[in-house]
Amino acid sequence: MRENLLAGRSAIVTGASDGIGRAMAKRLAREGAAVLVTDIDDKQGEAVAAAIRDAGGRAEYQHVDVTRREDVEGMVGHCLARWGSVDILINNAYRGQPPERLENKSDEDFEQNLRMNFWAGKWSMLAVYPHMRERGWGRIINICSLNGVNAHMGTASYNISKEALRSLTRSAAREWAPYGICCNVICPAAISSAFRRFEEAQPDLAAATQAANPMGRMGDPERDIAGVAAFLASEDARYLTGNTLYVDGGGHINGVAWVPDLPE
C-alpha cells in the first residue's frame, strides 16, 4: 500500500484511547490524516493524541460519551471547526460487559448496548452525512463483531446491537453511494482491551479461542487491523461499499470455540 494515503483528510475515531481504536487513530495519522481522538478515558485519550503529535502527526483529543447524542454531534462539529471537513468516521467505541445468559439479561442491558452501538453509529453517521455529501466524498467504517455474526453465547445484547449497526451500514451504503460516500464494516479478531479482560476472566477459553483460529492467534491491533481501516478510508477503496471485512485470521470460516462458563 502506498504511503501517505490520507494526506489532506480529517478523521474521527471513537473509543480511540486503547486497543483497536488507538491503533486505527495512529495509523490514520501516520497516513497523513488529521485525527480527532475521542473517548471517555481522558488520561489515555490525551496520551494517544500527544503520541501522534510527538510522531509528527496531527491529532486532538475530545471527551465524548457516545451514549449522549449531544456529545456525538458535538464531536462532528469540533472536527469541522478545527479542520474544515470530516472525511472519515470510524465508530469503534464500546465499554464492554461481562457475559451472561440471555434469560438473565435485563431490558436496560439491551438498551445500553443499542445506545452505544446502533444509536451512536446512527447519530454520528447522520451528523457527517451532509458534509460528506456536499464534498462528494466520505468514508464511514463501523466496527462490528463476529459475536453477532456467529451468535456467540453470553453476549446476546452486544450481538444484536452490533448486527443492527452492520445492517445500518449496508442501508447507508446503498442510499449514499451516489454521493461518493463509502460505508463498510470491519469485524476484527484482535487482542483488544475487551479480549484482555476476557482472557483474565476465562484464560482457558481464551487460549482455546486463539488455538482454533486458522492462524493460531488473535490479531495485533496495529499490525493486523489498522492497515485495513486505513485502506477503507482511502481513495483506493472508492469502489468498495456495503461490505463486511472479516479481519480475523480466518476465524469466521468455521467459527470459534466459544462456550463460556455461564451460571444459571
Short mmCIF file of N, CA and C in Angstrom, two decimals, residues 12 36 38 62 64 70-83 85-86 89 123-131:
data_model
loop_
_atom_site.label_atom_id
_atom_site.label_comp_id
_atom_site.label_asym_id
_atom_site.label_seq_id
_atom_site.Cartn_x
_atom_site.Cartn_y
_atom_site.Cartn_z
N ILE A 12 -12.43 11.13 12.40
CA ILE A 12 -12.88 10.94 13.78
C ILE A 12 -12.82 9.46 14.09
N LEU A 36 -9.23 13.30 15.10
CA LEU A 36 -9.88 13.64 16.35
C LEU A 36 -10.04 12.35 17.15
N THR A 38 -11.33 10.42 20.21
CA THR A 38 -12.41 10.61 21.17
C THR A 38 -12.56 9.39 22.07
N GLN A 62 -10.82 14.74 22.32
CA GLN A 62 -12.06 15.29 22.82
C GLN A 62 -12.79 14.23 23.64
N VAL A 64 -15.78 12.32 24.65
CA VAL A 64 -17.07 12.03 24.01
C VAL A 64 -17.67 10.78 24.63
N GLU A 70 -25.79 14.61 22.15
CA GLU A 70 -25.15 15.93 22.08
C GLU A 70 -23.63 15.82 22.01
N ASP A 71 -23.06 14.80 22.67
CA ASP A 71 -21.62 14.58 22.59
C ASP A 71 -21.22 14.15 21.18
N VAL A 72 -22.01 13.24 20.61
CA VAL A 72 -21.70 12.71 19.28
C VAL A 72 -21.77 13.83 18.23
N GLU A 73 -22.83 14.61 18.28
CA GLU A 73 -22.95 15.70 17.32
C GLU A 73 -21.90 16.78 17.57
N GLY A 74 -21.54 16.96 18.84
CA GLY A 74 -20.50 17.94 19.18
C GLY A 74 -19.14 17.57 18.62
N MET A 75 -18.81 16.27 18.60
CA MET A 75 -17.50 15.88 18.08
C MET A 75 -17.41 16.14 16.57
N VAL A 76 -18.53 15.95 15.87
CA VAL A 76 -18.53 16.25 14.43
C VAL A 76 -18.36 17.75 14.21
N GLY A 77 -19.06 18.54 15.00
CA GLY A 77 -18.91 19.99 14.91
C GLY A 77 -17.50 20.45 15.21
N HIS A 78 -16.86 19.81 16.20
CA HIS A 78 -15.50 20.18 16.56
C HIS A 78 -14.52 19.86 15.43
N CYS A 79 -14.70 18.70 14.81
CA CYS A 79 -13.82 18.31 13.71
C CYS A 79 -13.96 19.29 12.54
N LEU A 80 -15.19 19.68 12.24
CA LEU A 80 -15.43 20.63 11.16
C LEU A 80 -14.81 21.99 11.47
N ALA A 81 -14.97 22.43 12.72
CA ALA A 81 -14.42 23.73 13.10
C ALA A 81 -12.91 23.72 13.10
N ARG A 82 -12.32 22.60 13.49
CA ARG A 82 -10.85 22.53 13.61
C ARG A 82 -10.17 22.34 12.27
N TRP A 83 -10.71 21.45 11.42
CA TRP A 83 -10.01 21.12 10.18
C TRP A 83 -10.82 21.40 8.92
N SER A 85 -13.40 20.00 7.61
CA SER A 85 -14.09 18.89 6.97
C SER A 85 -14.12 17.71 7.94
N VAL A 86 -14.96 16.75 7.62
CA VAL A 86 -14.90 15.45 8.29
C VAL A 86 -15.03 14.41 7.18
N LEU A 89 -15.08 8.72 9.21
CA LEU A 89 -15.70 8.45 10.51
C LEU A 89 -15.53 6.98 10.83
N TRP A 123 -26.41 8.33 14.99
CA TRP A 123 -26.26 9.76 15.24
C TRP A 123 -25.03 10.34 14.52
N SER A 124 -23.93 9.64 14.63
CA SER A 124 -22.69 10.16 14.03
C SER A 124 -22.77 10.13 12.51
N MET A 125 -23.35 9.08 11.96
CA MET A 125 -23.46 8.98 10.50
C MET A 125 -24.36 10.08 9.95
N LEU A 126 -25.48 10.35 10.61
CA LEU A 126 -26.36 11.41 10.16
C LEU A 126 -25.71 12.78 10.31
N ALA A 127 -24.85 12.93 11.32
CA ALA A 127 -24.18 14.21 11.53
C ALA A 127 -23.13 14.50 10.46
N VAL A 128 -22.43 13.46 10.00
CA VAL A 128 -21.39 13.68 8.99
C VAL A 128 -21.96 13.69 7.57
N TYR A 129 -23.12 13.09 7.39
CA TYR A 129 -23.66 12.89 6.03
C TYR A 129 -23.74 14.17 5.20
N PRO A 130 -24.36 15.27 5.70
CA PRO A 130 -24.49 16.44 4.81
C PRO A 130 -23.14 17.01 4.38
N HIS A 131 -22.14 16.92 5.24
CA HIS A 131 -20.82 17.46 4.90
C HIS A 131 -20.12 16.57 3.88
#
